[in-house]
Short mmCIF file of C-alpha atoms in Angstrom, two decimals:
data_model
loop_
_atom_site.label_atom_id
_atom_site.label_comp_id
_atom_site.label_asym_id
_atom_site.label_seq_id
_atom_site.Cartn_x
_atom_site.Cartn_y
_atom_site.Cartn_z
CA MET Q 27 57.29 10.84 96.07
CA VAL Q 28 55.40 13.26 93.80
CA LYS Q 29 54.25 16.36 95.69
CA ASN Q 30 51.09 18.29 95.00
CA ILE Q 31 51.94 21.58 93.31
CA LEU Q 32 50.09 24.85 92.85
CA ILE Q 33 51.27 27.16 90.07
CA ILE Q 34 49.96 30.67 90.65
CA ASN Q 35 49.73 33.94 88.69
CA GLY Q 36 50.81 32.45 85.36
CA ARG Q 37 49.42 33.07 81.90
CA ILE Q 38 48.10 29.62 81.07
CA ILE Q 39 48.09 28.72 77.37
CA ASP Q 40 46.60 25.38 76.34
CA PRO Q 41 45.98 25.32 72.58
CA ALA Q 42 44.16 21.98 72.79
CA ARG Q 43 41.46 23.54 74.96
CA LYS Q 44 41.71 27.08 73.54
CA ILE Q 45 42.70 28.46 76.95
CA ASP Q 46 44.69 31.67 77.26
CA GLN Q 47 44.17 33.31 80.65
CA ILE Q 48 45.83 34.42 83.88
CA ALA Q 49 44.98 31.71 86.40
CA ASP Q 50 46.30 29.14 88.84
CA LEU Q 51 46.91 25.48 88.05
CA LEU Q 52 46.69 22.70 90.62
CA ILE Q 53 48.60 19.41 90.29
CA LYS Q 54 47.60 16.43 92.43
CA ASP Q 55 49.21 12.98 92.39
CA GLY Q 56 51.10 13.74 89.19
CA LYS Q 57 47.98 14.76 87.27
CA ILE Q 58 46.39 18.06 86.29
CA SER Q 59 43.62 18.65 88.83
CA LYS Q 60 42.07 21.99 87.86
CA ILE Q 61 42.64 25.49 86.52
CA GLY Q 62 41.08 28.43 88.31
CA LYS Q 63 41.50 31.01 91.08
CA ASN Q 64 42.35 30.57 94.78
CA LEU Q 65 42.91 26.82 94.55
CA GLY Q 66 44.56 26.34 97.94
CA LYS Q 67 47.68 28.50 98.18
CA ASN Q 68 47.45 28.41 101.98
CA ASP Q 69 47.65 24.61 102.11
CA PRO Q 70 51.03 23.79 103.75
CA ASP Q 71 51.20 20.44 101.96
CA ILE Q 72 51.27 22.04 98.50
CA GLU Q 73 54.47 23.21 96.82
CA LEU Q 74 53.95 26.73 95.48
CA ILE Q 75 55.41 27.98 92.18
CA ASP Q 76 54.87 31.65 91.38
CA ALA Q 77 54.66 32.09 87.59
CA LYS Q 78 53.98 35.83 87.55
CA ASN Q 79 54.96 37.36 84.18
CA LYS Q 80 55.54 33.85 82.84
CA ILE Q 81 53.69 31.50 80.54
CA VAL Q 82 52.47 28.11 81.71
CA ALA Q 83 52.05 25.66 78.84
CA PRO Q 84 51.68 21.93 78.28
CA GLY Q 85 55.09 20.27 78.27
CA PHE Q 86 56.64 20.51 74.83
CA ILE Q 87 56.81 17.47 72.55
CA ASP Q 88 59.75 16.97 70.20
CA SER Q 89 58.81 14.27 67.71
CA HIS Q 90 62.26 13.98 66.10
CA VAL Q 91 65.28 13.34 68.31
CA HIS Q 92 68.45 11.29 67.78
CA LEU Q 93 69.32 9.67 71.10
CA ARG Q 94 72.50 7.98 69.76
CA GLU Q 95 72.19 5.26 72.40
CA PRO Q 96 72.82 2.38 71.94
CA GLY Q 97 76.08 2.47 70.01
CA ARG Q 98 77.23 6.09 69.99
CA GLU Q 99 77.21 7.04 73.64
CA ASP Q 100 80.24 9.21 72.93
CA LYS Q 101 77.87 11.57 71.07
CA GLU Q 102 74.84 11.39 73.35
CA THR Q 103 73.14 9.12 75.86
CA ILE Q 104 69.55 8.68 76.90
CA ALA Q 105 70.43 10.44 80.16
CA THR Q 106 72.14 13.47 78.56
CA ALA Q 107 69.47 13.81 75.87
CA SER Q 108 66.81 13.82 78.57
CA ARG Q 109 68.66 16.53 80.50
CA ALA Q 110 68.89 18.64 77.34
CA ALA Q 111 65.18 18.11 76.73
CA ALA Q 112 64.24 19.08 80.28
CA LYS Q 113 66.40 22.22 80.13
CA GLY Q 114 64.60 23.18 76.92
CA GLY Q 115 61.12 22.58 78.35
CA VAL Q 116 60.62 19.41 76.30
CA THR Q 117 58.83 16.79 78.40
CA SER Q 118 58.27 14.14 75.70
CA ILE Q 119 60.50 13.06 72.84
CA ILE Q 120 60.38 10.46 70.08
CA GLY Q 121 63.73 8.80 69.51
CA MET Q 122 64.65 7.95 65.93
CA PRO Q 123 65.76 4.38 65.11
CA ASN Q 124 69.17 5.09 63.53
CA THR Q 125 71.10 3.87 66.54
CA THR Q 126 73.89 1.27 66.43
CA PRO Q 127 72.47 -1.31 66.00
CA VAL Q 128 69.42 0.08 64.23
CA ALA Q 129 66.19 -0.10 66.24
CA ASP Q 130 64.52 -2.50 63.82
CA ASN Q 131 63.63 -5.20 66.33
CA GLN Q 132 62.14 -5.83 69.73
CA THR Q 133 65.46 -6.21 71.56
CA VAL Q 134 66.84 -2.76 70.74
CA LEU Q 135 63.53 -1.00 71.40
CA GLU Q 136 63.09 -2.71 74.76
CA TYR Q 137 66.65 -1.76 75.71
CA VAL Q 138 66.02 1.92 74.95
CA LEU Q 139 62.68 2.02 76.74
CA SER Q 140 63.93 0.15 79.82
CA LYS Q 141 66.98 2.38 80.12
CA ALA Q 142 64.83 5.48 79.61
CA LYS Q 143 62.58 4.36 82.44
CA ARG Q 144 65.60 4.18 84.75
CA GLU Q 145 67.62 7.20 83.62
CA SER Q 146 65.49 9.73 81.76
CA LEU Q 147 64.12 12.92 83.27
CA VAL Q 148 61.47 13.14 80.53
CA ASN Q 149 59.07 10.84 78.69
CA ILE Q 150 60.85 8.94 75.95
CA PHE Q 151 58.92 7.32 73.12
CA VAL Q 152 60.56 5.45 70.27
CA ALA Q 153 60.15 4.90 66.55
CA GLY Q 154 61.22 1.63 64.95
CA ALA Q 155 62.75 1.32 61.49
CA ILE Q 156 60.61 0.71 58.41
CA THR Q 157 63.18 -1.62 56.87
CA LYS Q 158 65.79 -3.92 58.37
CA GLY Q 159 68.94 -1.99 59.14
CA GLU Q 160 67.32 1.01 57.39
CA GLY Q 161 68.67 -0.67 54.27
CA GLY Q 162 65.52 -0.18 52.21
CA LYS Q 163 65.46 -3.79 51.00
CA GLU Q 164 63.38 -5.81 53.49
CA LEU Q 165 60.58 -4.78 55.83
CA ALA Q 166 61.35 -4.79 59.53
CA GLU Q 167 59.06 -6.68 61.91
CA ILE Q 168 56.53 -3.89 62.35
CA TRP Q 169 54.12 -5.85 64.53
CA GLU Q 170 56.95 -7.02 66.78
CA MET Q 171 58.16 -3.45 67.21
CA LYS Q 172 54.67 -2.19 67.99
CA ASN Q 173 54.35 -4.84 70.69
CA ALA Q 174 57.73 -3.75 72.05
CA GLY Q 175 56.46 -0.18 72.47
CA ALA Q 176 57.25 1.65 69.21
CA ILE Q 177 54.69 4.37 68.49
CA ALA Q 178 55.79 5.00 64.87
CA VAL Q 179 58.18 3.75 62.20
CA SER Q 180 60.74 5.65 60.15
CA ASP Q 181 63.88 5.10 58.11
CA ASP Q 182 64.90 8.66 58.95
CA GLY Q 183 68.17 9.57 57.34
CA PHE Q 184 67.09 7.48 54.37
CA ASP Q 185 64.09 7.53 52.08
CA VAL Q 186 62.76 4.11 51.07
CA GLN Q 187 63.53 4.13 47.35
CA ASN Q 188 61.77 0.83 46.54
CA LEU Q 189 58.21 2.08 46.10
CA ASP Q 190 56.66 -1.39 46.05
CA LEU Q 191 58.26 -2.06 49.43
CA TYR Q 192 57.16 1.36 50.68
CA LEU Q 193 53.57 0.69 49.65
CA LYS Q 194 53.61 -2.65 51.49
CA ALA Q 195 55.00 -0.87 54.55
CA MET Q 196 52.12 1.60 54.46
CA GLN Q 197 49.60 -1.21 54.10
CA TYR Q 198 51.10 -3.05 57.09
CA CYS Q 199 51.21 0.13 59.13
CA LYS Q 200 47.59 0.89 58.33
CA THR Q 201 46.63 -2.53 59.68
CA TYR Q 202 48.61 -1.99 62.86
CA GLY Q 203 47.72 1.68 63.33
CA MET Q 204 51.37 2.77 63.13
CA PRO Q 205 52.21 6.31 61.93
CA ILE Q 206 54.98 6.57 59.35
CA ILE Q 207 57.53 9.36 59.74
CA ALA Q 208 58.77 9.90 56.19
CA HIS Q 209 62.17 11.25 55.19
CA ALA Q 210 61.59 12.67 51.70
CA GLU Q 211 64.71 12.54 49.54
CA ASP Q 212 65.43 11.06 46.15
CA ARG Q 213 68.80 9.40 46.61
CA ASP Q 214 69.93 9.75 43.01
CA LEU Q 215 69.14 13.46 42.82
CA ALA Q 216 70.73 14.15 46.20
CA ALA Q 217 73.75 12.00 45.24
CA GLU Q 218 76.92 13.36 46.89
CA GLY Q 219 75.49 16.82 47.53
CA GLN Q 220 76.74 18.77 50.52
CA MET Q 221 74.33 21.71 50.72
CA HIS Q 222 71.46 23.43 48.91
CA GLU Q 223 72.12 23.85 45.22
CA GLY Q 224 72.21 27.54 44.43
CA ILE Q 225 74.31 30.68 44.36
CA ILE Q 226 76.03 29.94 47.69
CA SER Q 227 77.00 26.38 46.74
CA SER Q 228 78.48 27.69 43.49
CA ARG Q 229 80.43 30.36 45.35
CA LEU Q 230 81.78 27.79 47.84
CA GLY Q 231 82.51 25.23 45.17
CA LEU Q 232 80.42 22.56 46.92
CA MET Q 233 78.19 20.02 45.24
CA GLY Q 234 74.56 21.01 45.70
CA ILE Q 235 71.35 19.15 46.51
CA PRO Q 236 68.53 20.47 44.31
CA PRO Q 237 65.15 21.15 45.92
CA CYS Q 238 63.52 18.73 43.49
CA ALA Q 239 65.26 15.88 45.34
CA GLU Q 240 62.81 16.55 48.16
CA ASP Q 241 59.90 17.66 46.00
CA ILE Q 242 59.82 14.46 43.94
CA ALA Q 243 60.17 12.25 47.01
CA THR Q 244 57.32 14.11 48.74
CA ALA Q 245 55.10 13.68 45.67
CA ARG Q 246 55.63 9.93 45.50
CA ILE Q 247 55.00 9.52 49.25
CA ILE Q 248 51.71 11.35 48.75
CA CYS Q 249 50.82 8.98 45.89
CA LEU Q 250 51.50 5.99 48.15
CA VAL Q 251 49.33 7.48 50.88
CA GLU Q 252 46.48 7.88 48.40
CA GLU Q 253 46.92 4.31 47.17
CA SER Q 254 47.22 2.71 50.62
CA GLY Q 255 44.66 4.81 52.45
CA HIS Q 256 47.14 5.20 55.30
CA SER Q 257 48.76 8.36 56.67
CA ALA Q 258 52.27 9.76 56.50
CA HIS Q 259 54.04 12.44 58.47
CA ILE Q 260 56.71 14.10 56.34
CA THR Q 261 59.52 15.25 58.57
CA HIS Q 262 61.99 18.16 58.35
CA VAL Q 263 60.35 19.74 55.30
CA SER Q 264 62.75 22.21 53.70
CA SER Q 265 61.59 23.08 50.17
CA LYS Q 266 58.79 25.26 48.88
CA GLY Q 267 57.82 22.59 46.34
CA SER Q 268 57.36 20.06 49.13
CA VAL Q 269 55.15 22.50 51.05
CA ASP Q 270 53.04 23.04 47.92
CA PHE Q 271 52.60 19.30 47.35
CA ILE Q 272 51.61 18.73 50.99
CA ARG Q 273 49.11 21.59 50.84
CA LEU Q 274 47.49 20.16 47.70
CA ALA Q 275 47.34 16.69 49.24
CA GLN Q 276 45.65 18.03 52.35
CA LYS Q 277 43.09 19.88 50.21
CA LYS Q 278 42.31 16.53 48.55
CA GLY Q 279 41.59 15.14 52.01
CA LEU Q 280 44.65 12.90 52.25
CA ASN Q 281 46.01 12.21 55.72
CA ILE Q 282 49.35 13.97 55.27
CA THR Q 283 51.00 15.94 58.06
CA ALA Q 284 54.40 17.58 58.23
CA ASP Q 285 56.96 19.17 60.51
CA VAL Q 286 59.69 21.76 60.08
CA THR Q 287 62.79 22.31 62.19
CA PRO Q 288 63.67 25.59 63.92
CA HIS Q 289 66.91 25.79 61.93
CA HIS Q 290 65.06 25.55 58.63
CA PHE Q 291 62.58 28.32 59.48
CA SER Q 292 65.26 30.61 60.95
CA LEU Q 293 68.37 30.14 58.76
CA THR Q 294 69.27 30.01 55.07
CA ASP Q 295 72.18 28.53 53.13
CA GLU Q 296 74.06 31.78 53.78
CA ALA Q 297 74.83 30.33 57.23
CA LEU Q 298 77.29 28.01 55.47
CA VAL Q 299 79.47 30.83 54.15
CA GLY Q 300 82.97 30.21 55.47
CA TYR Q 301 82.34 26.46 55.30
CA ASN Q 302 80.50 26.46 58.62
CA THR Q 303 80.03 22.76 59.32
CA ASN Q 304 77.76 23.53 62.28
CA ALA Q 305 75.18 24.67 59.72
CA LYS Q 306 75.51 21.50 57.64
CA VAL Q 307 72.27 19.52 57.91
CA ASN Q 308 70.19 17.07 55.91
CA PRO Q 309 67.96 18.20 54.32
CA PRO Q 310 70.11 21.27 53.77
CA LEU Q 311 69.40 24.84 54.76
CA ARG Q 312 67.94 26.41 51.64
CA SER Q 313 67.63 29.89 50.16
CA GLU Q 314 65.38 32.65 51.46
CA ASP Q 315 62.48 31.88 49.09
CA HIS Q 316 62.26 28.38 50.56
CA ARG Q 317 62.45 29.70 54.13
CA LEU Q 318 59.57 32.08 53.40
CA ALA Q 319 57.55 29.19 51.97
CA LEU Q 320 58.10 27.28 55.22
CA LEU Q 321 56.83 30.28 57.20
CA LYS Q 322 53.75 30.41 54.98
CA GLY Q 323 53.20 26.70 55.55
CA LEU Q 324 53.43 27.21 59.31
CA ARG Q 325 51.05 30.15 59.17
CA ASP Q 326 48.33 28.47 57.11
CA GLY Q 327 48.57 25.15 58.96
CA THR Q 328 50.04 23.08 56.15
CA ILE Q 329 52.94 22.39 58.52
CA SER Q 330 51.34 21.49 61.84
CA VAL Q 331 54.39 20.40 63.85
CA ILE Q 332 57.77 21.83 64.82
CA ALA Q 333 60.46 19.23 65.64
CA THR Q 334 64.15 19.80 66.21
CA ASP Q 335 65.84 16.84 64.47
CA HIS Q 336 68.25 17.03 67.43
CA ALA Q 337 71.43 15.42 66.06
CA PRO Q 338 74.48 15.59 68.34
CA HIS Q 339 77.96 15.00 66.89
CA LEU Q 340 81.47 15.11 68.32
CA TRP Q 341 83.25 18.43 67.87
CA VAL Q 342 86.16 16.61 66.22
CA GLU Q 343 83.77 15.30 63.57
CA LYS Q 344 82.39 18.76 62.86
CA GLU Q 345 85.94 20.17 62.64
CA ARG Q 346 86.70 18.04 59.59
CA GLU Q 347 86.72 19.29 56.02
CA PHE Q 348 83.21 20.24 54.97
CA ASP Q 349 82.57 17.30 52.66
CA THR Q 350 83.48 14.71 55.32
CA ALA Q 351 81.82 16.40 58.31
CA PRO Q 352 78.51 14.80 59.38
CA ALA Q 353 75.22 16.62 58.93
CA GLY Q 354 73.25 17.64 62.00
CA ILE Q 355 72.44 20.30 64.60
CA VAL Q 356 71.58 19.97 68.30
CA GLY Q 357 68.22 21.55 68.94
CA LEU Q 358 66.52 20.57 72.19
CA GLU Q 359 67.85 23.52 74.19
CA THR Q 360 67.28 26.18 71.51
CA MET Q 361 63.80 25.23 70.28
CA LEU Q 362 61.83 27.61 72.51
CA PRO Q 363 63.94 30.77 71.95
CA LEU Q 364 63.98 30.17 68.18
CA ILE Q 365 60.20 29.81 68.13
CA MET Q 366 59.76 32.92 70.25
CA THR Q 367 62.30 35.00 68.29
CA TYR Q 368 61.55 33.97 64.71
CA LEU Q 369 57.85 33.10 64.85
CA VAL Q 370 56.10 34.82 67.76
CA GLN Q 371 58.05 38.08 67.98
CA ARG Q 372 57.92 38.49 64.21
CA LYS Q 373 54.16 37.81 64.27
CA VAL Q 374 54.33 34.79 61.99
CA LEU Q 375 52.30 32.88 64.60
CA THR Q 376 50.47 33.75 67.79
CA LEU Q 377 51.65 32.11 71.00
CA SER Q 378 48.75 29.68 70.89
CA GLN Q 379 49.36 28.79 67.23
CA ALA Q 380 53.07 28.29 67.86
CA PHE Q 381 52.65 26.10 70.90
CA ALA Q 382 49.99 23.93 69.29
CA LYS Q 383 52.79 22.79 66.98
CA ILE Q 384 54.87 21.44 69.88
CA THR Q 385 52.07 20.24 72.16
CA CYS Q 386 48.64 19.02 71.06
CA ASN Q 387 49.37 18.60 67.34
CA PRO Q 388 52.22 16.09 67.66
CA GLY Q 389 50.40 14.50 70.58
CA LYS Q 390 47.40 13.82 68.35
CA ILE Q 391 49.37 12.70 65.29
CA PHE Q 392 51.41 10.16 67.27
CA ASN Q 393 48.65 9.08 69.68
CA MET Q 394 50.73 10.09 72.69
CA ALA Q 395 48.06 11.26 75.17
CA LYS Q 396 50.28 14.27 75.78
CA GLY Q 397 50.21 17.98 75.01
CA THR Q 398 47.26 19.27 77.02
CA LEU Q 399 46.48 20.69 80.46
CA GLY Q 400 43.08 19.03 80.61
CA SER Q 401 41.88 17.71 83.98
CA GLY Q 402 43.24 14.22 84.58
CA SER Q 403 46.11 14.61 82.09
CA ASP Q 404 49.68 13.85 83.07
CA ALA Q 405 51.19 16.90 84.74
CA ASP Q 406 53.80 17.61 82.05
CA ILE Q 407 54.24 21.38 82.16
CA THR Q 408 56.67 23.98 80.86
CA ILE Q 409 56.95 27.41 82.48
CA PHE Q 410 58.96 30.07 80.69
CA ALA Q 411 59.74 33.77 80.69
CA PRO Q 412 58.70 34.95 77.21
CA ASN Q 413 60.50 38.28 77.26
CA GLU Q 414 63.79 37.25 78.87
CA LYS Q 415 66.81 37.40 76.57
CA VAL Q 416 69.39 34.64 76.36
CA VAL Q 417 72.78 34.45 74.64
CA ILE Q 418 73.16 30.93 73.28
CA ASP Q 419 76.27 29.30 74.70
CA ARG Q 420 76.88 25.79 73.38
CA THR Q 421 79.53 25.16 76.05
CA LYS Q 422 76.73 25.22 78.63
CA PHE Q 423 74.45 22.74 76.86
CA GLU Q 424 73.29 19.70 78.80
CA SER Q 425 73.60 17.73 75.57
CA LYS Q 426 76.99 16.20 74.79
CA GLY Q 427 76.70 17.80 71.37
CA GLN Q 428 77.83 21.39 70.87
CA ASN Q 429 77.19 21.51 67.13
CA SER Q 430 74.96 24.56 66.98
CA PRO Q 431 75.07 27.43 64.47
CA PHE Q 432 73.23 29.60 67.00
CA HIS Q 433 76.19 29.90 69.39
CA GLY Q 434 76.63 33.53 70.43
CA MET Q 435 73.24 34.67 69.13
CA THR Q 436 70.89 36.65 71.39
CA LEU Q 437 67.41 35.14 71.36
CA GLN Q 438 64.28 35.55 73.43
CA GLY Q 439 62.42 33.14 75.71
CA VAL Q 440 63.86 31.20 78.66
CA VAL Q 441 62.52 28.06 80.32
CA THR Q 442 62.49 28.49 84.10
CA GLU Q 443 60.63 25.36 85.27
CA THR Q 444 59.93 21.97 83.71
CA ILE Q 445 57.56 19.51 85.34
CA VAL Q 446 57.25 15.89 84.21
CA GLY Q 447 54.51 13.71 85.66
CA GLY Q 448 54.12 16.11 88.54
CA ARG Q 449 57.83 16.07 89.36
CA VAL Q 450 59.82 19.31 89.07
CA VAL Q 451 62.95 18.47 87.09
CA VAL Q 452 64.01 22.04 86.28
CA ARG Q 453 63.61 24.84 88.84
CA ASN Q 454 64.87 28.40 88.41
CA LYS Q 455 66.52 27.36 85.10
CA MET Q 456 68.56 24.63 86.81
CA ILE Q 457 68.13 20.85 86.59
CA ILE Q 458 67.50 19.38 90.03
#
């Protein structure tokens, strides 16, 4: 049974409604009731949460998460991913389709959603594949997947290289009102590259991936958007050229949006010195000039979303030689402190600007009806201590994955309570 809850004394920040004030927030029957003063703290039937010196925000949305289930439950499950999300203040996630088997049909999507309903602590949404098996050769059944509950399509991990097929996919998706999450990478230019092509790759003797592999792919996606009249959301942007192309497209009035990961705005390819496989990702961490371009894109609004690309792997896989180790970083439990440390504390973004990128912006792009504290909205809420320091310890992650380059780093910002649909799932930093 969902209890009525009164959150008192918190600094309430709701970017969707341009609210930033010290006030109380009342939750009734799993919904936001009202924001104000003296809303019934003496009512014995209301659970009281004191948020003094804390920030109360809409529950965070992570629009790029690899659930691994079905097929790779040894790496992650729906249940463990949801626990990691809750611990990180993330109340809604979009699962990518590169499961085993690929989520390119109704059966797989219904399995994920039904299991999420039974086992997840947070709201789980799903994206279906653009092409069958993410093979890039034949369109998946987009209408079937939409009927099964998919809210977007993506071949994440692969860029659709057949542009005629990609154009048809955009035309179909426009008809069905399905957002496309686009992985921008020219396969030939990326080839067998292991990291960003530059001074560090030369020093390490590793084959590099040039930034133009992303730039060119971004440009052709933009051309397809202009031709089809549909939209595209370009995910995990990593290169300054890609940011420039997206900015130009937006100035032309094209419906192009983009996200960046916390690891791309906080780290550079220098994190790979010593052949650190925990910093191996795709797209790769790039040089400082690219990182600065990402910060500029976040600041001017070209990049409107932050998403983690949470990608858990087994430690034995990451302990392999660099060229055979899989790419990916776990990110659900480090998203908030990385945003607070690298964006808010360094005055790249204000609190409201930063949290728009993980609340109302992705909510709007993916038609999720999430990311706001408006009256009548689902009571998905994150409460955190903005000034509390935390030493990242991957051995204490709720995720099965421990592949994080941030292990041992001292960051700022700690989630203390997470509320999903009016139910407290994290209290005093502990899952309940």
